[in-house]
Short mmCIF file of C-alpha atoms and ligand atoms in Angstrom, two decimals:
data_model
loop_
_atom_site.label_atom_id
_atom_site.label_comp_id
_atom_site.label_asym_id
_atom_site.label_seq_id
_atom_site.Cartn_x
_atom_site.Cartn_y
_atom_site.Cartn_z
CA MET A 1 -10.57 -3.54 -7.20
CA GLU A 2 -13.88 -2.57 -5.13
CA TRP A 3 -13.19 1.19 -3.84
CA TRP A 4 -13.77 -0.15 -0.24
CA ARG A 5 -10.75 -2.46 -0.14
CA GLU A 6 -8.62 0.48 -0.54
CA ALA A 7 -10.63 3.37 0.89
CA VAL A 8 -9.74 5.74 3.79
CA PHE A 9 -13.09 5.71 5.89
CA TYR A 10 -14.00 8.42 8.01
CA GLU A 11 -16.45 8.23 10.97
CA ILE A 12 -18.59 11.84 11.52
CA TYR A 13 -20.24 11.67 14.74
CA VAL A 14 -23.19 14.02 13.08
CA ARG A 15 -24.02 15.80 16.03
CA SER A 16 -20.61 16.83 16.50
CA PHE A 17 -19.03 17.61 13.03
CA GLN A 18 -20.41 20.80 12.24
CA ASP A 19 -23.46 22.98 12.84
CA SER A 20 -24.90 25.85 10.30
CA ASN A 21 -27.80 26.20 11.79
CA GLY A 22 -26.66 27.55 15.53
CA ASP A 23 -28.42 25.24 17.67
CA GLY A 24 -25.36 23.73 19.07
CA ILE A 25 -26.03 20.36 17.05
CA GLY A 26 -24.10 19.54 14.10
CA ASP A 27 -26.10 18.87 10.84
CA LEU A 28 -26.22 17.97 7.29
CA PRO A 29 -25.63 21.43 5.53
CA GLY A 30 -22.51 21.22 7.96
CA ILE A 31 -21.20 18.63 7.02
CA ILE A 32 -21.42 19.83 3.03
CA ASP A 33 -19.23 23.04 4.31
CA ARG A 34 -16.78 21.04 5.42
CA LEU A 35 -16.16 18.66 2.23
CA ASP A 36 -13.25 20.02 1.17
CA TYR A 37 -11.73 19.80 4.24
CA LEU A 38 -12.29 16.45 3.92
CA ASN A 39 -11.13 15.98 0.24
CA ASP A 40 -10.76 18.74 -2.27
CA GLY A 41 -8.99 16.49 -4.67
CA THR A 42 -5.39 18.00 -3.80
CA PRO A 43 -3.11 17.07 -0.71
CA ARG A 44 -4.02 20.28 1.02
CA SER A 45 -7.17 18.56 2.71
CA LEU A 46 -7.07 15.31 4.65
CA GLY A 47 -7.69 12.99 1.16
CA VAL A 48 -10.17 10.54 2.95
CA ASP A 49 -12.03 8.54 0.28
CA ALA A 50 -15.56 7.84 2.58
CA LEU A 51 -17.38 8.93 5.11
CA TRP A 52 -19.72 7.31 7.48
CA LEU A 53 -22.27 9.24 8.77
CA THR A 54 -23.85 8.16 12.28
CA PRO A 55 -27.78 7.78 12.42
CA ILE A 56 -29.57 10.37 10.69
CA ASN A 57 -32.80 9.44 10.69
CA PRO A 58 -36.37 10.76 12.89
CA SER A 59 -35.49 9.50 16.44
CA PRO A 60 -36.43 10.84 19.51
CA MET A 61 -32.47 10.34 20.73
CA PHE A 62 -32.58 8.54 23.99
CA ASP A 63 -29.54 6.50 22.26
CA PHE A 64 -28.82 9.61 20.29
CA GLY A 65 -30.33 7.96 16.53
CA TYR A 66 -29.77 4.55 17.61
CA ASP A 67 -33.13 4.69 18.73
CA VAL A 68 -34.96 4.93 14.91
CA SER A 69 -38.48 5.93 14.52
CA ASP A 70 -38.21 6.24 10.74
CA TYR A 71 -36.32 4.72 8.24
CA ARG A 72 -37.12 6.66 5.56
CA ASP A 73 -36.25 10.35 6.32
CA ILE A 74 -33.90 12.62 7.81
CA ASP A 75 -34.13 14.10 11.37
CA PRO A 76 -35.24 17.70 11.46
CA LEU A 77 -32.52 18.36 14.00
CA PHE A 78 -30.25 17.44 10.90
CA GLY A 79 -31.55 18.79 7.97
CA SER A 80 -34.20 17.01 5.42
CA LEU A 81 -34.21 14.77 2.73
CA THR A 82 -33.20 17.25 0.55
CA ASP A 83 -30.60 18.56 2.48
CA PHE A 84 -29.58 14.53 2.39
CA ASP A 85 -29.17 14.46 -1.81
CA ARG A 86 -27.55 17.55 -1.75
CA LEU A 87 -24.46 16.04 0.20
CA LEU A 88 -24.48 13.21 -1.28
CA ALA A 89 -24.54 14.66 -5.02
CA GLU A 90 -21.57 17.15 -3.49
CA ALA A 91 -19.81 14.67 -1.99
CA HIS A 92 -20.11 12.40 -4.94
CA ARG A 93 -18.87 15.30 -7.22
CA ARG A 94 -15.56 15.46 -4.86
CA ASN A 95 -15.01 11.23 -5.05
CA ILE A 96 -16.06 11.16 -1.69
CA ARG A 97 -18.52 8.39 -0.99
CA ILE A 98 -21.27 8.15 1.74
CA ILE A 99 -22.29 5.43 4.07
CA LEU A 100 -25.24 5.56 6.55
CA ASP A 101 -25.49 3.81 9.53
CA LEU A 102 -28.48 1.12 9.19
CA VAL A 103 -29.56 0.15 12.58
CA PRO A 104 -31.60 -3.39 12.35
CA ASN A 105 -31.55 -5.08 15.07
CA HIS A 106 -33.69 -2.64 17.13
CA THR A 107 -36.08 0.25 16.34
CA SER A 108 -37.40 3.33 18.87
CA HIS A 109 -40.10 2.58 20.95
CA LEU A 110 -41.80 5.01 19.27
CA HIS A 111 -41.69 3.66 15.78
CA PRO A 112 -45.17 3.05 14.67
CA TRP A 113 -44.33 -0.50 14.03
CA PHE A 114 -43.72 -1.05 18.08
CA GLN A 115 -46.66 1.47 18.42
CA ALA A 116 -48.63 -1.29 16.50
CA SER A 117 -46.88 -3.84 18.13
CA ARG A 118 -47.92 -2.73 21.86
CA ARG A 119 -51.28 -2.22 21.39
CA SER A 120 -52.37 -5.51 21.36
CA ARG A 121 -52.01 -9.51 21.66
CA THR A 122 -53.25 -9.91 18.62
CA ASP A 123 -51.66 -7.05 16.44
CA PRO A 124 -50.18 -8.04 12.70
CA LYS A 125 -47.21 -6.62 14.14
CA ARG A 126 -47.29 -8.15 17.53
CA ASN A 127 -44.61 -10.73 16.26
CA TRP A 128 -42.59 -8.29 14.76
CA TYR A 129 -41.17 -7.65 17.79
CA PHE A 130 -40.00 -10.78 20.81
CA TRP A 131 -43.37 -10.82 23.40
CA HIS A 132 -43.07 -13.48 26.17
CA ASP A 133 -45.55 -14.08 28.99
CA ALA A 134 -43.77 -14.11 32.60
CA SER A 135 -41.67 -17.37 33.43
CA PRO A 136 -43.45 -19.90 35.52
CA GLU A 137 -42.08 -18.50 38.35
CA GLY A 138 -43.25 -14.87 37.71
CA GLY A 139 -40.27 -13.35 36.56
CA TYR A 140 -38.17 -12.10 33.52
CA PRO A 141 -38.93 -14.83 30.63
CA ASN A 142 -35.38 -15.47 30.56
CA ASN A 143 -31.58 -14.55 31.90
CA TRP A 144 -30.69 -12.38 29.35
CA VAL A 145 -29.62 -8.85 30.12
CA SER A 146 -29.17 -5.52 28.14
CA SER A 147 -25.86 -4.43 27.20
CA PHE A 148 -26.40 -1.00 28.74
CA GLY A 149 -26.90 -2.81 32.42
CA GLY A 150 -30.09 -4.29 33.81
CA PRO A 151 -32.49 -7.14 32.26
CA ALA A 152 -33.14 -7.05 28.50
CA TRP A 153 -36.87 -7.73 29.33
CA THR A 154 -39.54 -5.21 30.32
CA VAL A 155 -43.31 -5.60 31.16
CA ASP A 156 -45.57 -3.79 28.87
CA GLN A 157 -48.89 -2.66 31.23
CA THR A 158 -50.84 -3.03 28.00
CA SER A 159 -51.08 -7.00 27.69
CA GLY A 160 -48.81 -7.68 30.59
CA GLN A 161 -46.28 -9.54 28.58
CA TYR A 162 -42.91 -8.34 28.66
CA TYR A 163 -40.82 -7.40 25.11
CA LEU A 164 -36.65 -7.43 24.69
CA HIS A 165 -34.60 -5.07 24.10
CA SER A 166 -30.67 -5.82 24.01
CA PHE A 167 -30.13 -2.41 24.60
CA LEU A 168 -32.48 0.50 26.35
CA ALA A 169 -35.98 -0.06 27.15
CA GLU A 170 -36.93 2.03 24.34
CA GLN A 171 -35.16 -0.03 21.83
CA PRO A 172 -37.33 -2.90 21.67
CA ASP A 173 -35.34 -5.89 19.39
CA LEU A 174 -36.90 -6.70 16.22
CA ASN A 175 -37.83 -10.16 15.54
CA TYR A 176 -35.76 -11.37 12.12
CA ARG A 177 -37.49 -15.36 12.48
CA ASN A 178 -40.37 -13.19 10.94
CA PRO A 179 -40.21 -12.65 7.47
CA GLU A 180 -41.93 -10.00 7.20
CA VAL A 181 -39.27 -8.49 9.17
CA VAL A 182 -36.64 -9.49 6.63
CA ARG A 183 -38.62 -7.97 3.85
CA ALA A 184 -39.37 -4.68 5.43
CA MET A 185 -35.44 -4.06 6.32
CA GLU A 186 -34.43 -4.63 2.82
CA ASP A 187 -36.93 -2.65 1.02
CA ILE A 188 -35.63 0.30 3.77
CA ILE A 189 -32.28 -0.90 2.19
CA ARG A 190 -33.17 -0.56 -1.12
CA PHE A 191 -34.59 2.96 -0.59
CA TRP A 192 -31.27 4.45 0.55
CA LEU A 193 -29.39 2.03 -2.46
CA ASP A 194 -32.09 3.96 -5.10
CA ARG A 195 -31.67 7.12 -3.71
CA GLY A 196 -27.61 6.84 -4.42
CA VAL A 197 -25.78 5.89 -1.04
CA ASP A 198 -22.85 3.91 -1.58
CA GLY A 199 -23.43 1.80 1.36
CA PHE A 200 -24.22 1.08 5.16
CA ARG A 201 -22.49 0.56 8.51
CA VAL A 202 -24.89 -1.68 10.45
CA ASP A 203 -25.08 -1.72 14.24
CA VAL A 204 -24.80 -4.71 16.17
CA ILE A 205 -25.26 -7.10 13.09
CA HIS A 206 -24.30 -10.26 15.30
CA LYS A 207 -27.36 -9.65 17.31
CA MET A 208 -29.93 -9.85 15.08
CA ILE A 209 -31.09 -13.70 15.44
CA LYS A 210 -31.64 -14.72 18.46
CA ASP A 211 -32.02 -18.66 19.61
CA ALA A 212 -35.36 -19.55 18.13
CA GLN A 213 -35.83 -20.77 22.10
CA LEU A 214 -34.99 -18.02 23.96
CA ARG A 215 -33.10 -20.28 26.45
CA ASP A 216 -31.28 -18.97 29.58
CA ASN A 217 -27.50 -17.87 28.96
CA PRO A 218 -24.97 -19.87 30.99
CA ARG A 219 -23.77 -18.85 33.74
CA PRO A 220 -20.76 -16.99 34.93
CA ALA A 221 -18.98 -15.86 31.75
CA PRO A 222 -15.84 -17.47 31.06
CA GLU A 223 -12.50 -15.94 31.16
CA GLU A 224 -11.53 -16.66 27.63
CA ASP A 225 -14.30 -14.35 26.91
CA HIS A 226 -12.95 -11.09 26.25
CA PRO A 227 -13.63 -8.65 29.83
CA ILE A 228 -15.75 -6.19 27.52
CA ARG A 229 -18.12 -9.42 26.97
CA HIS A 230 -18.73 -10.51 30.52
CA TYR A 231 -21.42 -8.06 30.76
CA GLY A 232 -24.27 -10.08 32.97
CA GLY A 233 -22.12 -12.38 34.16
CA LEU A 234 -23.05 -14.04 31.41
CA LYS A 235 -21.54 -16.11 28.59
CA HIS A 236 -23.37 -14.84 25.15
CA VAL A 237 -24.43 -18.20 23.57
CA TYR A 238 -28.01 -17.80 23.25
CA ASP A 239 -28.54 -13.71 22.31
CA GLU A 240 -26.67 -13.48 19.70
CA ASP A 241 -24.21 -14.78 16.74
CA GLN A 242 -26.93 -17.53 15.49
CA PRO A 243 -26.27 -19.57 12.42
CA GLU A 244 -29.07 -18.22 10.77
CA VAL A 245 -28.34 -14.15 10.88
CA HIS A 246 -25.56 -15.60 7.68
CA ASP A 247 -28.50 -16.16 5.64
CA ILE A 248 -29.88 -12.53 6.20
CA ILE A 249 -26.42 -11.33 5.09
CA ARG A 250 -25.97 -13.52 2.53
CA SER A 251 -29.15 -11.69 1.05
CA TRP A 252 -28.38 -8.04 1.58
CA ARG A 253 -25.26 -8.81 0.07
CA ARG A 254 -26.88 -9.82 -3.43
CA ILE A 255 -29.00 -6.75 -3.23
CA LEU A 256 -25.83 -4.63 -2.62
CA ASP A 257 -24.13 -6.44 -5.36
CA SER A 258 -27.42 -6.06 -7.17
CA TYR A 259 -26.41 -1.85 -7.04
CA GLY A 260 -22.74 -2.53 -8.28
CA GLU A 261 -20.22 -2.07 -6.14
CA ARG A 262 -21.64 -0.48 -2.42
CA ALA A 263 -20.03 -1.59 0.92
CA MET A 264 -21.13 -2.75 4.02
CA VAL A 265 -19.03 -3.24 7.25
CA GLY A 266 -20.85 -4.91 10.13
CA GLU A 267 -20.65 -3.87 14.12
CA VAL A 268 -19.85 -7.46 14.67
CA PHE A 269 -19.19 -7.15 18.62
CA LEU A 270 -17.64 -10.21 19.38
CA PHE A 271 -13.71 -10.08 19.52
CA ASP A 272 -12.99 -13.57 18.94
CA PRO A 273 -11.06 -13.24 15.29
CA ALA A 274 -12.88 -16.67 14.31
CA ARG A 275 -16.09 -15.51 15.16
CA VAL A 276 -15.51 -11.86 13.35
CA ALA A 277 -14.14 -13.86 9.88
CA ALA A 278 -17.43 -16.02 9.87
CA PHE A 279 -18.77 -13.11 8.97
CA TYR A 280 -17.44 -12.39 5.55
CA GLY A 281 -18.91 -15.72 4.38
CA ASN A 282 -16.83 -17.50 1.36
CA GLY A 283 -15.01 -14.33 1.59
CA HIS A 284 -17.54 -12.70 -1.30
CA ASP A 285 -21.05 -13.68 -0.53
CA GLU A 286 -21.64 -12.10 3.15
CA LEU A 287 -19.63 -8.43 4.62
CA PRO A 288 -17.79 -6.91 2.41
CA LEU A 289 -16.11 -5.49 5.85
CA ALA A 290 -16.39 -6.68 9.59
CA PHE A 291 -14.88 -4.25 12.05
CA ASN A 292 -11.99 -5.59 13.82
CA PHE A 293 -12.27 -3.68 17.83
CA SER A 294 -9.32 -5.34 19.33
CA PHE A 295 -7.13 -2.38 18.99
CA LEU A 296 -10.14 -0.26 20.84
CA TRP A 297 -8.62 -2.16 24.10
CA SER A 298 -5.45 -2.72 23.28
CA PRO A 299 -2.88 -1.83 25.73
CA TRP A 300 -0.02 0.10 24.40
CA ASP A 301 2.31 -2.59 23.39
CA ALA A 302 3.99 -4.01 20.12
CA ALA A 303 3.81 -7.17 20.06
CA ALA A 304 0.06 -7.13 21.39
CA PHE A 305 -0.60 -5.65 18.26
CA ARG A 306 0.96 -7.70 16.35
CA GLU A 307 -0.39 -10.36 17.87
CA GLN A 308 -4.17 -8.86 16.84
CA VAL A 309 -3.38 -8.60 13.36
CA ASP A 310 -1.85 -11.74 12.88
CA SER A 311 -4.78 -13.58 14.67
CA ILE A 312 -7.31 -11.99 12.37
CA GLU A 313 -4.93 -12.15 9.24
CA SER A 314 -4.90 -15.82 10.05
CA VAL A 315 -7.99 -16.67 10.26
CA LEU A 316 -10.02 -14.65 7.35
CA PRO A 317 -11.24 -16.47 4.21
CA ALA A 318 -9.20 -15.91 1.03
CA GLY A 319 -10.07 -12.82 -0.50
CA ALA A 320 -11.38 -11.05 3.18
CA GLN A 321 -9.41 -8.53 4.44
CA PRO A 322 -9.30 -6.75 8.25
CA THR A 323 -11.46 -3.34 9.17
CA TYR A 324 -9.33 -1.61 11.51
CA VAL A 325 -10.15 1.20 14.08
CA LEU A 326 -7.99 3.19 16.83
CA SER A 327 -11.03 5.44 17.75
CA SER A 328 -14.67 5.64 17.68
CA HIS A 329 -18.22 7.08 19.32
CA ASP A 330 -18.33 4.12 21.65
CA ALA A 331 -14.79 3.83 23.14
CA PRO A 332 -11.82 6.51 24.56
CA ARG A 333 -10.08 8.03 21.95
CA HIS A 334 -6.95 6.66 21.24
CA ARG A 335 -5.02 10.15 22.03
CA THR A 336 -6.18 9.46 25.60
CA ARG A 337 -6.05 5.82 26.11
CA PHE A 338 -2.53 5.77 24.94
CA ASP A 339 -1.57 9.28 26.48
CA ASP A 340 2.32 9.69 28.44
CA PRO A 341 3.04 12.71 29.80
CA LEU A 342 6.35 12.75 27.35
CA TRP A 343 5.41 10.64 24.10
CA GLY A 344 1.60 11.11 23.76
CA GLU A 345 1.57 12.87 20.38
CA ALA A 346 4.51 10.64 19.32
CA ARG A 347 2.38 7.22 20.15
CA ALA A 348 -0.84 8.83 18.02
CA ARG A 349 1.37 9.21 15.10
CA VAL A 350 3.05 5.47 15.27
CA ALA A 351 -0.22 4.33 15.97
CA ALA A 352 -1.67 6.39 13.46
CA MET A 353 0.84 5.06 11.13
CA MET A 354 0.04 1.73 11.59
CA LEU A 355 -3.76 1.96 10.86
CA LEU A 356 -2.86 3.41 7.52
CA THR A 357 -0.08 0.99 6.78
CA LEU A 358 -1.57 -2.22 7.79
CA ARG A 359 -3.47 -4.57 5.15
CA GLY A 360 -7.21 -3.78 5.44
CA THR A 361 -10.03 -0.78 5.20
CA PRO A 362 -9.10 1.75 7.70
CA PHE A 363 -11.82 3.58 9.51
CA LEU A 364 -10.98 7.68 11.11
CA TYR A 365 -12.76 8.77 14.03
CA TYR A 366 -13.52 12.30 13.75
CA GLY A 367 -10.87 14.69 15.32
CA GLU A 368 -8.35 11.93 15.58
CA GLU A 369 -6.13 13.63 12.86
CA ILE A 370 -5.85 16.85 15.50
CA GLY A 371 -4.94 14.96 18.52
CA MET A 372 -8.49 15.42 19.91
CA HIS A 373 -8.48 14.23 23.36
CA ASP A 374 -11.40 12.55 25.46
CA VAL A 375 -13.18 15.22 27.73
CA VAL A 376 -14.39 15.34 30.93
CA ILE A 377 -17.98 16.21 31.41
CA PRO A 378 -19.51 17.63 34.37
CA THR A 379 -22.27 15.33 35.82
CA ASP A 380 -24.98 17.91 34.55
CA ARG A 381 -24.33 17.96 31.04
CA VAL A 382 -23.91 14.06 30.53
CA CYS A 383 -26.30 13.07 27.83
CA ASP A 384 -25.33 9.51 27.12
CA PRO A 385 -27.61 7.47 28.85
CA VAL A 386 -24.46 4.68 28.92
CA GLY A 387 -23.08 7.56 31.27
CA LYS A 388 -26.21 8.10 33.13
CA ARG A 389 -26.22 4.72 34.59
CA PHE A 390 -22.38 4.11 34.37
CA PRO A 391 -20.78 7.44 34.72
CA ALA A 392 -16.70 5.79 34.73
CA VAL A 393 -17.67 4.30 30.73
CA GLY A 394 -19.90 7.01 29.87
CA ARG A 395 -18.94 8.32 25.73
CA ASP A 396 -19.79 11.41 26.10
CA PRO A 397 -15.99 12.41 26.47
CA GLU A 398 -15.44 11.30 22.78
CA ARG A 399 -18.26 12.97 20.82
CA THR A 400 -17.24 15.96 21.78
CA PRO A 401 -17.57 19.19 18.87
CA MET A 402 -14.72 19.27 16.51
CA GLN A 403 -12.52 21.76 16.98
CA TRP A 404 -12.09 23.81 14.10
CA GLY A 405 -10.54 26.91 15.04
CA ALA A 406 -10.13 29.12 18.44
CA ALA A 407 -13.27 31.44 17.99
CA PRO A 408 -15.53 31.22 20.33
CA GLY A 409 -17.58 27.93 19.72
CA ALA A 410 -14.37 26.40 17.80
CA GLY A 411 -16.13 27.10 14.93
CA PHE A 412 -18.75 24.39 15.58
CA THR A 413 -21.26 26.34 16.01
CA THR A 414 -22.52 30.06 16.76
CA ALA A 415 -24.48 28.72 19.59
CA ALA A 416 -23.45 30.00 23.15
CA GLU A 417 -23.38 26.40 24.28
CA PRO A 418 -22.99 23.37 22.00
CA TRP A 419 -25.09 20.07 23.17
CA LEU A 420 -21.57 18.65 24.51
CA PRO A 421 -18.85 21.16 26.20
CA LEU A 422 -15.81 21.68 23.94
CA ALA A 423 -12.72 20.63 24.91
CA PRO A 424 -10.95 22.80 27.20
CA ASP A 425 -7.82 22.95 24.88
CA TYR A 426 -9.91 23.93 21.70
CA ARG A 427 -8.01 27.27 21.45
CA SER A 428 -4.90 25.68 21.11
CA VAL A 429 -5.77 22.32 19.17
CA HIS A 430 -8.04 22.98 16.34
CA VAL A 431 -7.89 22.55 12.24
CA ALA A 432 -7.18 25.91 11.47
CA GLN A 433 -3.50 25.86 13.51
CA GLN A 434 -2.77 22.74 12.18
CA THR A 435 -3.34 23.29 8.92
CA ALA A 436 -0.60 25.94 8.79
CA ASP A 437 2.11 23.97 10.29
CA PRO A 438 3.78 20.91 8.04
CA GLY A 439 4.60 19.88 11.94
CA SER A 440 1.34 18.79 13.13
CA PRO A 441 -0.56 16.10 13.66
CA LEU A 442 -3.17 16.75 10.43
CA SER A 443 -0.28 17.19 8.43
CA PHE A 444 1.18 14.20 9.43
CA TYR A 445 -2.43 12.49 8.83
CA ARG A 446 -2.92 14.36 5.52
CA ARG A 447 1.18 13.40 4.11
CA LEU A 448 0.16 9.75 5.45
CA ILE A 449 -2.83 9.44 3.79
CA TRP A 450 -2.01 10.74 0.41
CA TYR A 451 1.01 8.52 0.55
CA ARG A 452 -1.44 5.63 0.74
CA LYS A 453 -3.11 6.89 -2.30
CA GLN A 454 -0.48 6.43 -4.34
CA SER A 455 0.90 3.38 -3.22
CA ALA A 456 -0.39 0.05 -4.52
CA ALA A 457 1.30 -2.12 -1.95
CA LEU A 458 -0.09 -0.21 0.92
CA ARG A 459 -3.90 -0.38 -0.78
CA ARG A 460 -3.45 -3.74 -1.80
CA GLY A 461 -0.54 -5.48 -1.16
CA THR A 462 0.41 -8.70 0.98
CA TYR A 463 1.38 -8.42 4.63
CA HIS A 464 4.02 -10.14 6.38
CA ALA A 465 5.16 -9.13 9.68
CA LEU A 466 9.28 -9.79 10.48
CA ASP A 467 10.57 -10.25 13.76
CA GLY A 468 12.43 -7.26 15.69
CA PRO A 469 13.87 -6.37 18.91
CA PRO A 470 11.31 -5.98 21.70
CA ASP A 471 8.43 -2.83 21.47
CA THR A 472 8.64 -2.52 17.71
CA PHE A 473 6.61 -3.91 15.43
CA LEU A 474 7.90 -4.36 11.57
CA PHE A 475 6.24 -5.59 8.79
CA LEU A 476 6.46 -5.95 4.89
CA ARG A 477 3.54 -4.50 2.49
CA GLU A 478 4.14 -5.65 -1.38
CA HIS A 479 2.55 -5.41 -4.26
CA GLY A 480 4.67 -6.05 -7.92
CA ASP A 481 7.65 -4.36 -7.65
CA GLU A 482 7.02 -1.98 -4.71
CA ARG A 483 8.25 -3.60 -1.59
CA LEU A 484 7.85 -1.14 1.40
CA PHE A 485 8.86 -1.99 4.94
CA ILE A 486 7.34 -0.42 8.12
CA ALA A 487 9.08 0.07 11.19
CA LEU A 488 7.18 0.89 14.31
CA ASN A 489 9.21 1.70 17.84
CA PHE A 490 6.82 1.58 20.61
CA ALA A 491 9.12 1.92 23.04
CA GLY A 492 10.11 5.45 24.54
CA GLU A 493 13.86 4.99 23.65
CA PRO A 494 15.82 4.15 20.47
CA ARG A 495 15.73 0.84 19.03
CA ARG A 496 18.41 -1.08 16.91
CA VAL A 497 16.95 -2.92 13.97
CA LEU A 498 19.16 -5.35 12.23
CA LEU A 499 17.64 -7.02 9.00
CA SER A 500 20.43 -8.40 6.92
CA ARG A 501 18.33 -9.84 4.37
CA LEU A 502 16.31 -6.41 3.25
CA GLY A 503 18.93 -4.57 1.68
CA GLN A 504 19.01 -0.78 0.71
CA GLY A 505 16.27 1.58 1.44
CA HIS A 506 15.03 5.18 1.29
CA ILE A 507 12.58 6.56 4.02
CA GLU A 508 9.64 7.83 2.30
CA LEU A 509 7.49 8.82 5.65
CA THR A 510 8.86 9.14 9.18
CA THR A 511 6.76 10.01 12.27
CA ASN A 512 9.55 12.31 13.28
CA PRO A 513 9.29 15.64 12.04
CA ASP A 514 13.18 16.04 12.93
CA ARG A 515 14.34 12.95 10.59
CA LYS A 516 15.47 13.70 7.07
CA GLU A 517 13.87 11.41 4.08
CA VAL A 518 17.00 9.67 3.00
CA PRO A 519 18.50 6.43 1.60
CA ILE A 520 19.59 4.03 4.82
CA ALA A 521 21.57 0.62 4.79
CA LEU A 522 18.69 -1.50 6.11
CA GLY A 523 21.53 -3.88 7.53
CA LYS A 524 21.64 -1.95 10.57
CA PHE A 525 19.85 0.67 11.53
CA ASP A 526 18.11 3.01 14.38
CA LEU A 527 14.64 4.04 15.49
CA GLY A 528 14.13 6.75 17.23
CA PRO A 529 12.37 6.47 20.16
CA VAL A 530 8.39 6.11 19.87
CA GLU A 531 9.21 6.45 16.26
CA GLY A 532 8.00 5.34 12.75
CA LEU A 533 9.27 4.76 9.69
CA ILE A 534 8.24 3.81 6.02
CA VAL A 535 10.61 2.52 3.88
CA ALA A 536 10.61 1.99 0.32
CA LEU A 537 13.33 -0.90 -0.72
CA GLN A 538 15.24 -0.89 -3.86
C1 GLC B 1 -23.84 0.26 18.79
C2 GLC B 1 -23.71 1.92 18.94
C3 GLC B 1 -23.76 2.41 19.78
C4 GLC B 1 -25.10 1.97 20.25
C5 GLC B 1 -25.62 0.57 20.30
C6 GLC B 1 -27.32 0.26 20.26
O1 GLC B 1 -22.86 -0.06 19.44
O2 GLC B 1 -22.19 1.86 17.95
O3 GLC B 1 -23.49 3.51 20.10
O4 GLC B 1 -25.37 2.72 21.51
O5 GLC B 1 -25.23 0.34 19.10
O6 GLC B 1 -27.68 1.14 18.94
#
């Protein structure tokens, strides 16, 4: 069984995890210091199997590393290649794998490739990016828009031509219809695989190839598209998800496979399950994993979660499995999204139980295990370029420093001010306190993750949803003799479950610190308000 099918991944937003040199910004030596927290091989640690590090390559940080100016080095803010090698060795010593964030769709405008490309219309690197004259009417070459707002084209004074950028003007898009670009990125992939990394998270992989004729996108955005994809009021037909992207992914998969088992998880920001599923190819020849982001925009509703799970399950090719996330560096944290004056913490536990018991590869986001909330950022401290343009959807609130302890700096930094403000609750919500408390969110995550490790049914079993009362999500996970029944109650009131054919069971794990783990008769039993149970069936 490939390791990435059974692993629990943990996303580290590197700037915010652990600062080791007192500059207020997280770094690689800081991560090394925290590896034992992540997994020291015993249930005293969180127990995650793999880390995804957000971009650590040199970058002018217009989009905090998602604008790379050198793909083969480490930004001095985060450390050096030597630090990276040490991190990899220390992680591997603990059986923790590391995947890097690969940002192939665009470079920084300061990358030497773009510097050369913009120099003149005849530069050998000109065709590495998209350069175009103004439209015949004198406007932008087409109607495409940037995901961060405004037109996707910026005019360059040197040549008078426009260049394309799907994000900031400081993030020009590479042209993957040019085989030289394809080869250059493959060399970069090999560079890091040779160094020993366990794989990649690939940034906006669905955007890598655009329509060969750069045709206008149709207007308006149709209702059937997810609202998050309505940006610019367009239907995004021609600026992404073109068939040729699959040739590139197949070639990358061959490279990965030639190194043994290496992982690749694609950020396929498309929402339509069938389109996401296409990125798995035949289940073995394209992406090993593709993110399913639907939970990030889901209401707190059992039927909605079940619907999302069943719809991705129904379209995946044989041999493929989903990849779920509750929180990430691009969306409000789920502790905040699903908050409720009475049931906020209970909901977060139910959500965690769902994430870690579904069939699929779960990705945690740093801090969710201690119940970190989004933080309101004062206007003069906003860093995210999206937040500067559209304050309501800025991404700083979910990127604040990890809360390790109650000391000033939260154990994250010794600097007077970290790069983003600490959460106002950091003196009471932190790792040190929760480690000692068996009823804490952290202890709950640890038990869940370590339980998952010894359960083949959770790691690789089949998934089968069952009908139940309103506000419940009930499913079976089965592998060989092991049969687990998972019952999740999303309502703030008890639910009676009647399941005549399941027989007897024994509660293995519950989200409710007060409930005893005892045998239960499954014919008829009560779930407490906002409660989850894992029941081993006899
Ligand atoms: C992805 C990243 C996001 C970044 C964008 C541009 O969506 O997750 O953080 O801003 O790509 O690279």
